[in-house]
Amino acid sequence: MAGNSIGHVLKLTSFGESHGAALGGVLDGYPSGIWIDQDLILAEMARRRPGSSRFSTQRQEADKTEILSGVFEGRSTGTPIGFIIRNSDQHSKDYDALKDVYRPSHADYAYHQRYSIVDHRGGGRSSGRESAVRVMAGALAKMYLREKGITVNAGIRCIGSVRDTGTVFNTGTPGPVPALDPTFIPAFEAEIDKARMALDSVGGVVECRIGNVPAGLGDPVYDKLSADLAKAMFSIGAVKGFEIGDGFSLAGMLGSQANDQMEMDGARPSFITNHSGGIQGGLSNGEQIILRVAFKPTPSISQVQHTVNASGQDTELVIKGRHDPCIVPRAVVVVEAMAALTIADHLLMRDGYGKA
Amino acid sequence: MAGNSIGHVLKLTSFGESHGAALGGVLDGYPSGIWIDQDLILAEMARRRPGSSRFSTQRQEADKTEILSGVFEGRSTGTPIGFIIRNSDQHSKDYDALKDVYRPSHADYAYHQRYSIVDHRGGGRSSGRESAVRVMAGALAKMYLREKGITVNAGIRCIGSVRDTGTVFNTGTPGPVPALDPTFIPAFEAEIDKARMALDSVGGVVECRIGNVPAGLGDPVYDKLSADLAKAMFSIGAVKGFEIGDGFSLAGMLGSQANDQMEMDGARPSFITNHSGGIQGGLSNGEQIILRVAFKPTPSISQVQHTVNASGQDTELVIKGRHDPCIVPRAVVVVEAMAALTIADHLLMRDGYGKA
Amino acid sequence: MAGNSIGHVLKLTSFGESHGAALGGVLDGYPSGIWIDQDLILAEMARRRPGSSRFSTQRQEADKTEILSGVFEGRSTGTPIGFIIRNSDQHSKDYDALKDVYRPSHADYAYHQRYSIVDHRGGGRSSGRESAVRVMAGALAKMYLREKGITVNAGIRCIGSVRDTGTVFNTGTPGPVPALDPTFIPAFEAEIDKARMALDSVGGVVECRIGNVPAGLGDPVYDKLSADLAKAMFSIGAVKGFEIGDGFSLAGMLGSQANDQMEMDGARPSFITNHSGGIQGGLSNGEQIILRVAFKPTPSISQVQHTVNASGQDTELVIKGRHDPCIVPRAVVVVEAMAALTIADHLLMRDGYGKA
Amino acid sequence: MAGNSIGHVLKLTSFGESHGAALGGVLDGYPSGIWIDQDLILAEMARRRPGSSRFSTQRQEADKTEILSGVFEGRSTGTPIGFIIRNSDQHSKDYDALKDVYRPSHADYAYHQRYSIVDHRGGGRSSGRESAVRVMAGALAKMYLREKGITVNAGIRCIGSVRDTGTVFNTGTPGPVPALDPTFIPAFEAEIDKARMALDSVGGVVECRIGNVPAGLGDPVYDKLSADLAKAMFSIGAVKGFEIGDGFSLAGMLGSQANDQMEMDGARPSFITNHSGGIQGGLSNGEQIILRVAFKPTPSISQVQHTVNASGQDTELVIKGRHDPCIVPRAVVVVEAMAALTIADHLLMRDGYGKA
């Protein structure tokens, strides 16, 4: 079954393994006439690129994207945009020892059950490296959304035991650990350093907000905007939780606390509160869309772990190679990318290709 | 855009409004030769049926399902199973006052923006009544899974401020409030009663476990089993949060705590822990799949609320009619249904129609 | 696999067997605000209804359609339109003798290989009776196209050896054998009568023209408008050939003969000829779309035929029951329905749901 | 709308323009463990490659395919196979004069209406060069089918006025004009030469046969095997007609002539004739699948033609550049490719990924 595409009318198809020749994607259904902003592509790819700080893997990849089609004289033509990202700094030998050993909480065991043949090098198809394709496609989606005035921003709300339960939403902070509240940066960095030095890893939570989404986007029942966002976020590696608006907290509330009452704001209906996170009945209601995504700790750690191998023997394992002690900082732009693709998809369903 | 279907090769298409002639569905891709267990259909529909206790709406509906196709001499034929559920106890007049008023935290405002024309009676298409279609289709999915030895069970983990943080998983308790730990039943009921008597409503959390799922189910990258479960659950009305395994808690853990190490269990590889909730890298790993779904409080409450109407005027609103003070008890079987449909879909992708 | 839906954003899902309780369909993605013209539904269903002349089967079916959802106060709401058509005049006993015998050139043998269990009565799911669902959905599509000024008409070009090679396109002729050139009616009727009296059947060709289609409809490469029309027509039972414009004749022509040169028609670009049949490069070019569909003779004939049974024995067969000596007259409206659905689907892809 | 993918569970996504950097494709859902036969890829690409005889365009392209993913140690891994084909011999300047002129019977006018922005060089996305992607994917599909014993072969039945109405099916003849009956080669070549020397072009018919297809492949009603074949063939550029088995001739036949009676062939049910072309009721019946595809003459001719330009002016046009006087010889392998992809897709629907 072909599970490497996502989107209804704006469809991203992805391919590529961590240590193969290249990763790449095809973004189909992209509207014609959009100015392709190469600077935005470079900037977005840089946000995800490995090796740029001690908080990420030391694998060095330029992550240069080459667009092969769908762009003519600087603008999109409406035909599919194919692009590739060559791999360059594979240390495939690092993975020889792992060929037949199932790394705990990695996809290894399940992939062997699913495919029989697995490119084990660097995680193969299940590698987080696939997210480079998402970031590239997300950058294209953002160019389109920008023309519609729609903004997509994300940052870190939690690293391990350090939780920012506030509502400061500052996405302009530079640096390798993009906390939404900059006062949390030292604590977040310390949490990652602590894990890193213990040869361990740590998880976290990313919050994303989407602004200026028109009301009425989404399809009823199964293709709710919220359902498509849930799928898009859960398609990212290491994601184990997702919520919209007040999310799980809403389960603990009364209707009188949770309901977003309305009032006229001049000639415009508006909501007094936004517990719903901008989505009601599965459709956007014109308020800011707010969502949070929970990431588990990177399963690759350099401590001794017990596991089994493909021959059915118990064994001990110490994972060598280059790993992220915390995937969350690099995941921020991936969350934005999936959000941008989902919103652009639903916008194009509403407007069709004739209006774009 | 057509957003009323879900599933890849086992596809449910749904139709119907709360106060229309009937709701119904088409389950396409269902394997041939499955014995259609009418008792299971009756039992499942009864679990969702309104009017059966003080914890649910007093609308009386027999929710009798009529199968119109796809079954011959008691067995499925492999052709689409069409079914309808007639509506009988509509009090459409109750909704006349609501025709042009946007009920807070309901779909009303967004639906008007989306469709212009809205059948406002009883929530129309956005009514929770649509879930009857899911329960019927879920019952069919369960019959198929039963033949494969796969079990799907759910129950309540939280109602409002009462949280069961334990791991007791007892789904055999009879009664209108199916708590997973029966000792929580009095507290859950009290929480609902308190909201009901205050003309208010309350939310909660449902936990679902799927047993005996073979390892290797799911598609990589976008159609991960976890992503499809996330979409299926978020397609249910009032859902605002979803997690798999330890979910959001994993964000606060170290890799050394979160990783599920493996060991041989005789000749079978097995996992020592199950923080992952049965899914790794988006594929089932053979362990029990564990997921939790957060429901917001029913937005229909009988207190005075501030809102606006379709003419752009501020107004006060007191919702009359029959409402669930807490949707969670009736949602349990809906969560199971969506889980069963998703697992069956992925199983059929693996096996094709030729093996079924 | 779920193969009972067609369309990209306007999606028809169909269910039902010839001798089951009912056939039905769900038309999803239909725009809101369209006036549902019950008279058009009745008129279209009457064109396909069996038993109305000696040229069709004598099965008597009212073919009354009941709309169950998606329509409110006479207009479509944008939610899925579910409808059913009850079966009433099944003579299931007629088919007892056929239960385990494969009727030549019917689907019987292939269906047994595909499904193991087959509802054999009246052809079950493979019955031409399923086309009633298409006609109903086609009537709905036509109401939408009518508001856009688009016309869809078809008629008969050939019955057996009687071929109308002209270009008269008169679809207003009343009567059971809707020839495009009325002067052919007697010959067509005679050809059917000759087959009928010989206990035989006969095939034919339907031509369909679609007017006022805007230029630029269709998607490049795989979802060409022509490709989607080809699929839609070949999804009709008994279809064995399809062509657009001059079709197979173009294979025998030179480019200088086949090319449609252009000229300005006032301020509007226009085509001097229309060998292409309104589609170039897979997209509509603004000219009339012209297509032809070839139907094989009804495989049910009352002559002795040699065949085999499910036990693997040679046997002789004389098919009893009520059959169409020629399916072509009743297929005319089915061809129109599939054309209307395809064009409406592509129009809605262009315009989105927000414009409808 | 995203119309650059085809297939249900074996899905090909295509991208690239005639004069862009590269064309490419992603074949998703391909089973794991298939030996990737590089020689077959080279051989198939050579059959379509331009510039190899006087019967095709003189554009010189190596058409070297680079596989970027999905293959490990010589075998497919089950993950998507991404591949690219670099363009090298673009003469983009040849097309400067055509930038704003609509070439008769090309996609130009419709594409301008559809996209506003068009890469006009060499036909851009509507170029026949896109078929290189199909041939590459088709070669992969054939490797899979070969392991199942299924054969796919095609050749020429007609060029212009020269028609081979026989049934000789010899696909082993070497040379640039692969006639099914080798005795037709001189006449076919003369027909192309005549057109070429008259600065004209000519059409033709390709016949394809698929052997050893198991009975029961296909989905009922809309996703009939015949309907999917029709769509696949009509998605090829320049196709204007398609038929299965006796096709249009069946419209002129009686049921008693057209029906394929059955008899036991030892223990195996078999068909005495094959007018149906291996498909009945939309499903394969185990007999050889036979289909024919009609191609119009290449619309690029070097004679003076009347047309209009984007400014709305009448103009004369003489197309320069390098064109195929007859596309049919190079289209043979494209027809095979689309047939192979369609059959492999349906086989994988039957078997699922778990059996592959």
Short mmCIF file of C-alpha atoms in Angstrom, two decimals, chain D residues 55-350:
data_model
loop_
_atom_site.label_atom_id
_atom_site.label_comp_id
_atom_site.label_asym_id
_atom_site.label_seq_id
_atom_site.Cartn_x
_atom_site.Cartn_y
_atom_site.Cartn_z
CA PHE D 55 10.70 7.67 -37.75
CA SER D 56 11.12 9.65 -34.53
CA THR D 57 12.20 13.11 -33.43
CA GLN D 58 15.92 13.81 -33.77
CA ARG D 59 16.22 15.08 -30.19
CA GLN D 60 19.09 13.13 -28.62
CA GLU D 61 18.51 12.04 -25.05
CA ALA D 62 20.35 9.28 -23.23
CA ASP D 63 17.30 8.86 -21.00
CA LYS D 64 19.48 7.52 -18.25
CA THR D 65 17.39 6.84 -15.18
CA GLU D 66 18.83 7.30 -11.72
CA ILE D 67 17.12 5.42 -8.90
CA LEU D 68 17.37 7.44 -5.69
CA SER D 69 15.56 5.31 -3.14
CA GLY D 70 13.66 2.14 -2.37
CA VAL D 71 16.34 -0.27 -3.57
CA PHE D 72 18.92 -1.83 -1.28
CA GLU D 73 21.57 -4.31 -2.29
CA GLY D 74 19.84 -4.82 -5.63
CA ARG D 75 16.36 -5.53 -4.31
CA SER D 76 13.32 -3.41 -3.67
CA THR D 77 12.69 -2.65 -0.01
CA GLY D 78 8.97 -1.84 -0.23
CA THR D 79 9.57 1.86 0.34
CA PRO D 80 8.90 4.33 -2.47
CA ILE D 81 11.20 4.13 -5.47
CA GLY D 82 12.16 7.64 -6.48
CA PHE D 83 13.92 8.14 -9.79
CA ILE D 84 14.94 10.95 -12.10
CA ILE D 85 15.79 11.31 -15.78
CA ARG D 86 17.88 14.39 -16.59
CA ASN D 87 17.14 16.36 -19.72
CA SER D 88 20.17 17.18 -21.84
CA ASP D 89 19.36 18.05 -25.42
CA GLN D 90 16.83 20.84 -25.05
CA HIS D 91 16.71 23.32 -27.92
CA SER D 92 14.60 25.77 -25.97
CA LYS D 93 15.23 28.57 -28.43
CA ASP D 94 13.30 26.62 -31.05
CA TYR D 95 10.23 27.37 -29.02
CA ASP D 96 10.65 31.13 -28.53
CA ALA D 97 8.43 31.85 -31.48
CA LEU D 98 5.74 29.62 -30.02
CA LYS D 99 5.61 31.26 -26.62
CA ASP D 100 2.38 33.11 -27.25
CA VAL D 101 1.00 31.19 -30.22
CA TYR D 102 -1.43 28.34 -29.72
CA ARG D 103 -0.30 25.37 -31.81
CA PRO D 104 -3.32 23.67 -33.39
CA SER D 105 -4.45 20.48 -31.62
CA HIS D 106 -1.76 20.87 -28.99
CA ALA D 107 -2.58 21.52 -25.35
CA ASP D 108 -1.38 25.14 -25.60
CA TYR D 109 -4.67 27.00 -25.57
CA ALA D 110 -6.27 24.82 -22.90
CA TYR D 111 -3.14 25.00 -20.72
CA HIS D 112 -3.13 28.78 -20.88
CA GLN D 113 -6.76 28.77 -19.78
CA ARG D 114 -5.98 26.34 -16.99
CA TYR D 115 -2.71 27.67 -15.57
CA SER D 116 -2.16 31.25 -16.81
CA ILE D 117 1.58 30.58 -16.51
CA VAL D 118 2.92 27.94 -18.91
CA ASP D 119 6.42 26.63 -19.50
CA HIS D 120 6.03 26.64 -23.26
CA ARG D 121 9.42 25.13 -24.06
CA GLY D 122 8.96 21.84 -25.83
CA GLY D 123 5.39 21.51 -24.64
CA GLY D 124 6.39 21.82 -21.00
CA ARG D 125 4.39 19.47 -18.85
CA SER D 126 2.18 18.36 -21.73
CA SER D 127 5.16 17.03 -23.65
CA GLY D 128 5.27 13.41 -24.68
CA ARG D 129 8.59 13.35 -22.88
CA GLU D 130 6.67 12.69 -19.65
CA SER D 131 6.10 9.18 -20.95
CA ALA D 132 9.73 8.35 -20.08
CA VAL D 133 8.57 8.30 -16.45
CA ARG D 134 5.83 5.84 -17.35
CA VAL D 135 8.23 3.54 -19.16
CA MET D 136 10.60 3.48 -16.20
CA ALA D 137 7.76 2.71 -13.79
CA GLY D 138 6.36 0.21 -16.23
CA ALA D 139 9.70 -1.61 -16.32
CA LEU D 140 9.54 -1.92 -12.54
CA ALA D 141 5.97 -3.21 -12.74
CA LYS D 142 7.02 -5.77 -15.33
CA MET D 143 9.73 -7.14 -13.03
CA TYR D 144 7.07 -7.81 -10.44
CA LEU D 145 4.63 -9.29 -12.95
CA ARG D 146 7.36 -11.49 -14.38
CA GLU D 147 7.74 -13.17 -10.99
CA LYS D 148 4.01 -13.94 -11.19
CA GLY D 149 4.30 -15.31 -14.71
CA ILE D 150 2.32 -12.46 -16.23
CA THR D 151 3.36 -11.14 -19.64
CA VAL D 152 2.63 -7.77 -21.23
CA ASN D 153 3.31 -7.22 -24.93
CA ALA D 154 2.23 -4.74 -27.54
CA GLY D 155 2.82 -3.79 -31.14
CA ILE D 156 1.40 -1.85 -34.05
CA ARG D 157 -1.86 -2.82 -35.78
CA CYS D 158 -2.36 0.26 -37.90
CA ILE D 159 -0.47 3.27 -39.26
CA GLY D 160 -2.61 5.77 -41.08
CA SER D 161 -4.50 4.08 -43.86
CA VAL D 162 -2.58 0.81 -43.54
CA ARG D 163 -4.55 -1.53 -41.32
CA ASP D 164 -3.62 -4.95 -40.13
CA THR D 165 -6.98 -6.56 -39.40
CA GLY D 166 -5.46 -9.95 -38.69
CA THR D 167 -4.55 -11.67 -35.48
CA VAL D 168 -0.85 -12.38 -35.92
CA PHE D 169 0.76 -11.31 -32.66
CA ASN D 170 4.50 -11.34 -33.12
CA THR D 171 6.24 -9.00 -30.72
CA GLY D 172 9.73 -10.30 -31.27
CA THR D 173 10.45 -8.36 -34.47
CA PRO D 174 13.41 -6.03 -34.06
CA GLY D 175 13.46 -2.62 -35.65
CA PRO D 176 12.07 0.85 -35.29
CA VAL D 177 8.49 0.05 -36.39
CA PRO D 178 7.33 -2.89 -34.27
CA ALA D 179 4.45 -4.26 -36.32
CA LEU D 180 2.62 -7.23 -34.81
CA ASP D 181 2.55 -8.86 -38.20
CA PRO D 182 6.07 -8.38 -39.63
CA THR D 183 4.77 -8.47 -43.18
CA PHE D 184 3.24 -5.07 -42.52
CA ILE D 185 6.52 -3.38 -41.68
CA PRO D 186 7.30 -2.08 -45.17
CA ALA D 187 3.84 -0.61 -45.60
CA PHE D 188 3.87 0.97 -42.16
CA GLU D 189 7.29 2.49 -42.80
CA ALA D 190 6.20 3.79 -46.17
CA GLU D 191 3.15 5.40 -44.59
CA ILE D 192 5.31 7.24 -42.06
CA ASP D 193 7.85 8.24 -44.67
CA LYS D 194 5.11 9.60 -46.89
CA ALA D 195 3.83 11.78 -44.07
CA ARG D 196 7.31 12.83 -43.02
CA MET D 197 8.29 13.91 -46.49
CA ALA D 198 5.04 15.84 -46.88
CA LEU D 199 5.96 17.73 -43.67
CA ASP D 200 2.96 16.00 -42.20
CA SER D 201 2.31 13.38 -39.51
CA VAL D 202 0.19 10.26 -39.20
CA GLY D 203 -1.68 8.32 -36.49
CA GLY D 204 -2.12 4.65 -35.72
CA VAL D 205 -3.33 1.88 -33.46
CA VAL D 206 -1.41 -0.14 -30.88
CA GLU D 207 -2.65 -3.53 -29.67
CA CYS D 208 -1.59 -4.91 -26.30
CA ARG D 209 -2.06 -8.38 -24.85
CA ILE D 210 -1.61 -9.41 -21.26
CA GLY D 211 -1.14 -13.09 -20.59
CA ASN D 212 -1.56 -15.33 -17.55
CA VAL D 213 -3.66 -12.87 -15.58
CA PRO D 214 -5.51 -14.81 -12.87
CA ALA D 215 -9.30 -14.74 -12.99
CA GLY D 216 -11.10 -12.46 -10.58
CA LEU D 217 -8.90 -9.36 -10.69
CA GLY D 218 -10.69 -6.05 -10.63
CA ASP D 219 -13.17 -4.27 -8.49
CA PRO D 220 -16.86 -4.15 -9.22
CA VAL D 221 -18.71 -1.18 -10.56
CA TYR D 222 -16.40 1.87 -10.74
CA ASP D 223 -12.92 0.42 -10.38
CA LYS D 224 -13.45 -2.28 -12.95
CA LEU D 225 -10.20 -3.60 -14.36
CA SER D 226 -11.43 -2.45 -17.75
CA ALA D 227 -12.23 1.04 -16.43
CA ASP D 228 -8.80 1.39 -14.88
CA LEU D 229 -7.17 0.22 -18.09
CA ALA D 230 -9.27 2.73 -20.03
CA LYS D 231 -8.15 5.54 -17.76
CA ALA D 232 -4.52 4.45 -17.87
CA MET D 233 -4.50 4.37 -21.67
CA PHE D 234 -6.43 7.61 -22.09
CA SER D 235 -3.94 9.28 -19.77
CA ILE D 236 -1.29 8.83 -22.49
CA GLY D 237 -0.91 11.85 -24.72
CA ALA D 238 -2.56 11.74 -28.18
CA VAL D 239 -4.86 8.83 -27.31
CA LYS D 240 -8.38 9.26 -28.69
CA GLY D 241 -9.82 5.74 -28.64
CA PHE D 242 -9.70 2.59 -26.57
CA GLU D 243 -11.35 -0.79 -26.80
CA ILE D 244 -11.17 -4.19 -25.13
CA GLY D 245 -11.61 -7.51 -26.88
CA ASP D 246 -13.67 -7.10 -30.03
CA GLY D 247 -14.45 -3.57 -28.81
CA PHE D 248 -16.43 -1.41 -31.21
CA SER D 249 -17.11 -4.45 -33.38
CA LEU D 250 -19.15 -5.94 -30.55
CA ALA D 251 -21.67 -3.14 -31.01
CA GLY D 252 -22.47 -4.66 -34.38
CA MET D 253 -22.83 -8.21 -33.19
CA LEU D 254 -25.59 -10.43 -31.83
CA GLY D 255 -25.30 -11.95 -28.37
CA SER D 256 -25.09 -15.39 -29.95
CA GLN D 257 -22.03 -14.23 -31.89
CA ALA D 258 -20.43 -12.20 -29.13
CA ASN D 259 -20.86 -14.47 -26.13
CA ASP D 260 -17.85 -16.46 -25.00
CA GLN D 261 -19.17 -19.90 -24.20
CA MET D 262 -17.26 -22.06 -21.76
CA GLU D 263 -16.06 -25.62 -21.53
CA MET D 264 -13.91 -27.62 -19.17
CA ASP D 265 -10.28 -27.87 -20.24
CA GLY D 266 -9.39 -30.84 -18.11
CA ALA D 267 -10.03 -29.64 -14.58
CA ARG D 268 -9.96 -25.98 -15.55
CA PRO D 269 -12.92 -23.93 -16.76
CA SER D 270 -12.00 -22.24 -20.02
CA PHE D 271 -13.53 -20.08 -22.69
CA ILE D 272 -14.12 -21.35 -26.20
CA THR D 273 -13.74 -17.85 -27.68
CA ASN D 274 -12.39 -14.55 -26.36
CA HIS D 275 -14.54 -11.80 -27.82
CA SER D 276 -14.57 -10.25 -24.36
CA GLY D 277 -10.81 -9.76 -24.40
CA GLY D 278 -10.27 -11.39 -21.04
CA ILE D 279 -12.55 -9.12 -19.03
CA GLN D 280 -16.19 -9.75 -18.13
CA GLY D 281 -18.25 -7.70 -15.71
CA GLY D 282 -15.15 -5.60 -15.21
CA LEU D 283 -13.11 -8.52 -13.83
CA SER D 284 -10.44 -10.60 -15.47
CA ASN D 285 -11.72 -14.03 -16.48
CA GLY D 286 -8.36 -15.78 -16.88
CA GLU D 287 -8.20 -15.42 -20.65
CA GLN D 288 -5.69 -13.23 -22.43
CA ILE D 289 -6.51 -9.55 -21.99
CA ILE D 290 -6.60 -7.84 -25.37
CA LEU D 291 -6.88 -4.09 -25.86
CA ARG D 292 -6.33 -1.55 -28.58
CA VAL D 293 -5.41 2.12 -28.33
CA ALA D 294 -5.92 4.72 -31.08
CA PHE D 295 -3.39 7.54 -31.40
CA LYS D 296 -4.06 10.69 -33.36
CA PRO D 297 -1.36 12.06 -35.66
CA THR D 298 1.30 14.17 -33.92
CA PRO D 299 -0.14 17.69 -33.97
CA SER D 300 3.28 19.22 -34.68
CA ILE D 301 3.60 19.49 -38.44
CA SER D 302 5.77 21.79 -40.51
CA GLN D 303 3.04 22.96 -42.82
CA VAL D 304 1.47 26.40 -42.65
CA GLN D 305 -1.43 26.38 -40.19
CA HIS D 306 -3.89 29.05 -39.18
CA THR D 307 -4.18 29.82 -35.50
CA VAL D 308 -4.41 32.62 -32.92
CA ASN D 309 -2.04 34.02 -30.34
CA ALA D 310 -2.35 34.98 -26.71
CA SER D 311 -3.02 38.58 -27.68
CA GLY D 312 -6.16 37.51 -29.52
CA GLN D 313 -4.88 37.92 -33.05
CA ASP D 314 -5.18 35.61 -36.03
CA THR D 315 -1.84 34.37 -37.25
CA GLU D 316 -0.12 31.79 -39.49
CA LEU D 317 2.20 29.24 -37.98
CA VAL D 318 4.90 26.90 -39.26
CA ILE D 319 6.20 24.72 -36.44
CA LYS D 320 9.96 24.33 -36.48
CA GLY D 321 11.89 22.07 -34.16
CA ARG D 322 12.21 18.31 -34.02
CA HIS D 323 9.05 16.25 -34.11
CA ASP D 324 7.92 12.69 -34.50
CA PRO D 325 6.24 12.19 -37.85
CA CYS D 326 4.41 9.33 -36.13
CA ILE D 327 4.32 8.79 -32.38
CA VAL D 328 2.96 5.27 -32.62
CA PRO D 329 6.24 3.28 -32.79
CA ARG D 330 7.54 4.91 -29.62
CA ALA D 331 4.13 4.65 -27.94
CA VAL D 332 4.14 0.85 -28.01
CA VAL D 333 6.26 0.55 -24.88
CA VAL D 334 4.24 3.28 -23.17
CA VAL D 335 1.07 1.28 -23.72
CA GLU D 336 2.78 -1.77 -22.24
CA ALA D 337 3.95 0.29 -19.27
CA MET D 338 0.48 1.57 -18.43
CA ALA D 339 -0.94 -1.93 -18.84
CA ALA D 340 1.73 -3.39 -16.56
CA LEU D 341 1.16 -0.74 -13.91
CA THR D 342 -2.60 -1.30 -13.95
CA ILE D 343 -2.39 -5.08 -13.70
CA ALA D 344 0.26 -4.92 -10.97
CA ASP D 345 -1.91 -2.46 -9.05
CA HIS D 346 -4.91 -4.78 -9.17
CA LEU D 347 -2.80 -7.80 -8.29
CA LEU D 348 -1.45 -5.97 -5.24
CA MET D 349 -4.98 -4.99 -4.22
CA ARG D 350 -5.85 -8.66 -4.25
#
